Short mmCIF file of C-alpha atoms in Angstrom, two decimals:
data_model
loop_
_atom_site.label_atom_id
_atom_site.label_comp_id
_atom_site.label_asym_id
_atom_site.label_seq_id
_atom_site.Cartn_x
_atom_site.Cartn_y
_atom_site.Cartn_z
CA MET A 1 -22.10 -43.93 24.68
CA SER A 2 -20.85 -42.64 28.00
CA SER A 3 -19.36 -45.05 30.53
CA GLU A 4 -21.58 -43.48 33.21
CA LEU A 5 -25.23 -44.36 33.51
CA TYR A 6 -27.65 -41.92 35.07
CA ALA A 7 -31.18 -42.43 36.29
CA GLU A 8 -33.98 -40.94 34.29
CA GLU A 9 -35.86 -37.99 35.78
CA PRO A 10 -38.01 -39.12 38.72
CA ALA A 11 -41.56 -40.03 37.70
CA THR A 12 -43.00 -37.94 40.52
CA LEU A 13 -41.56 -34.72 41.84
CA PRO A 14 -42.07 -33.23 45.31
CA GLU A 15 -44.95 -30.81 45.67
CA GLU A 16 -44.01 -27.14 45.83
CA GLY A 17 -44.08 -25.53 49.24
CA LYS A 18 -43.23 -28.67 51.22
CA LEU A 19 -40.03 -28.96 53.21
CA ALA A 20 -37.41 -30.93 51.27
CA ILE A 21 -34.44 -32.34 53.16
CA GLU A 22 -31.60 -33.18 50.80
CA MET A 23 -29.48 -35.97 52.21
CA ALA A 24 -25.72 -36.27 51.77
CA PRO A 25 -24.88 -38.47 48.76
CA TYR A 26 -24.58 -42.22 49.15
CA ASP A 27 -21.42 -43.52 47.49
CA PHE A 28 -20.75 -47.25 47.67
CA SER A 29 -19.27 -50.13 45.70
CA LEU A 30 -21.51 -52.33 43.58
CA ILE A 31 -20.53 -55.87 44.54
CA GLN A 32 -22.29 -58.80 42.92
CA ARG A 33 -21.34 -62.45 43.38
CA GLY A 34 -18.32 -61.36 45.39
CA ARG A 35 -16.86 -59.19 42.63
CA LEU A 36 -16.57 -55.44 42.36
CA ARG A 37 -18.72 -54.39 39.39
CA GLY A 38 -18.76 -50.60 39.78
CA LYS A 39 -19.40 -47.56 41.95
CA VAL A 40 -22.87 -46.26 42.81
CA SER A 41 -23.67 -42.66 43.69
CA LEU A 42 -27.17 -41.68 44.82
CA THR A 43 -28.58 -38.44 46.19
CA LEU A 44 -31.94 -38.68 47.93
CA THR A 45 -34.38 -36.05 49.11
CA ILE A 46 -36.92 -36.51 51.89
CA VAL A 47 -40.06 -34.41 51.51
CA VAL A 48 -41.95 -33.76 54.73
CA GLU A 49 -45.70 -33.90 54.23
CA ASN A 50 -46.63 -31.74 57.24
CA GLN A 51 -44.40 -28.98 58.58
CA ARG A 52 -45.12 -29.96 62.22
CA ASP A 53 -43.30 -33.29 61.67
CA SER A 54 -40.11 -31.67 60.35
CA GLU A 55 -38.20 -31.50 63.65
CA MET A 56 -38.97 -35.14 64.51
CA ILE A 57 -37.79 -36.23 61.05
CA ARG A 58 -34.60 -34.16 61.29
CA GLN A 59 -33.80 -35.79 64.64
CA ARG A 60 -34.13 -39.23 63.07
CA LEU A 61 -31.96 -38.52 60.02
CA PRO A 62 -28.96 -40.52 61.31
CA GLN A 63 -31.14 -43.63 61.73
CA ILE A 64 -32.85 -43.03 58.39
CA ARG A 65 -29.47 -42.65 56.68
CA SER A 66 -28.24 -45.92 58.18
CA ASP A 67 -31.46 -47.73 57.20
CA PHE A 68 -31.22 -46.38 53.65
CA LEU A 69 -27.60 -47.46 53.27
CA ASN A 70 -28.44 -51.00 54.40
CA GLY A 71 -31.41 -51.07 52.05
CA LEU A 72 -29.48 -49.66 49.09
CA THR A 73 -26.65 -52.16 49.41
CA ALA A 74 -29.17 -55.03 49.52
CA LEU A 75 -31.11 -53.60 46.57
CA SER A 76 -27.93 -53.06 44.57
CA ARG A 77 -27.01 -56.74 44.80
CA GLN A 78 -30.37 -57.74 43.32
CA ARG A 79 -31.46 -54.96 40.97
CA PHE A 80 -28.55 -52.73 39.90
CA ASN A 81 -26.59 -53.40 36.73
CA VAL A 82 -23.67 -51.35 35.41
CA ASN A 83 -25.15 -51.66 31.92
CA ARG A 84 -28.51 -50.07 32.80
CA PRO A 85 -29.57 -46.82 34.48
CA ILE A 86 -30.90 -46.99 38.02
CA ASP A 87 -34.71 -46.92 38.07
CA PRO A 88 -35.68 -44.18 40.58
CA ASP A 89 -39.15 -45.68 41.05
CA ILE A 90 -37.68 -48.99 42.25
CA VAL A 91 -35.34 -47.18 44.66
CA THR A 92 -38.22 -45.09 46.05
CA ALA A 93 -40.51 -48.10 46.43
CA PHE A 94 -37.76 -50.07 48.17
CA LEU A 95 -36.82 -47.28 50.62
CA MET A 96 -40.32 -46.08 51.58
CA PRO A 97 -40.90 -48.90 54.13
CA TYR A 98 -37.63 -47.93 55.87
CA LEU A 99 -38.73 -44.30 56.04
CA ASN A 100 -42.24 -45.20 57.23
CA HIS A 101 -40.75 -47.40 59.96
CA ARG A 102 -38.69 -44.48 61.33
CA VAL A 103 -41.15 -41.60 61.02
CA GLY A 104 -44.60 -43.15 60.59
CA ASP A 105 -46.77 -43.85 57.56
CA GLY A 106 -47.55 -40.87 55.36
CA LYS A 107 -45.35 -38.36 57.19
CA ALA A 108 -42.68 -38.10 54.48
CA LYS A 109 -41.69 -39.37 51.06
CA VAL A 110 -38.30 -40.15 49.57
CA TYR A 111 -37.26 -39.09 46.08
CA VAL A 112 -34.20 -39.90 44.00
CA LYS A 113 -32.53 -36.65 42.99
CA HIS A 114 -29.49 -38.17 41.30
CA ALA A 115 -28.42 -41.73 40.55
CA GLN A 116 -25.32 -42.91 38.74
CA ILE A 117 -23.41 -46.14 38.22
CA LYS A 118 -19.80 -46.11 37.02
CA PRO A 119 -18.51 -49.46 35.76
CA GLY A 120 -15.26 -50.82 37.11
CA GLY A 121 -13.49 -50.24 40.40
#
């Protein structure tokens, strides 16, 4: 068995023809109970539901990125485990309220493109 755990394919994929904004990868340490447990790498994609909202969403990407990083570090303390793959559905469900707060309900969706946990430091 490999020492790297990957997420399964996302349960839902973006619809064809919609604008997909691939975000820079999130790489951070998995710290639980004050101890370094591993390294997390996630790549997320934001899919814009209506083309007319794309410029507004692009302008808010720095705030969205910051919100997502705060959310992911909180989620990682509670739900990530170096012995199990990251569940993309949990990540999506956890991050959607952050995205809706920044851009408005129903204007975009977030998808997990890649998720990996490497045990150790």
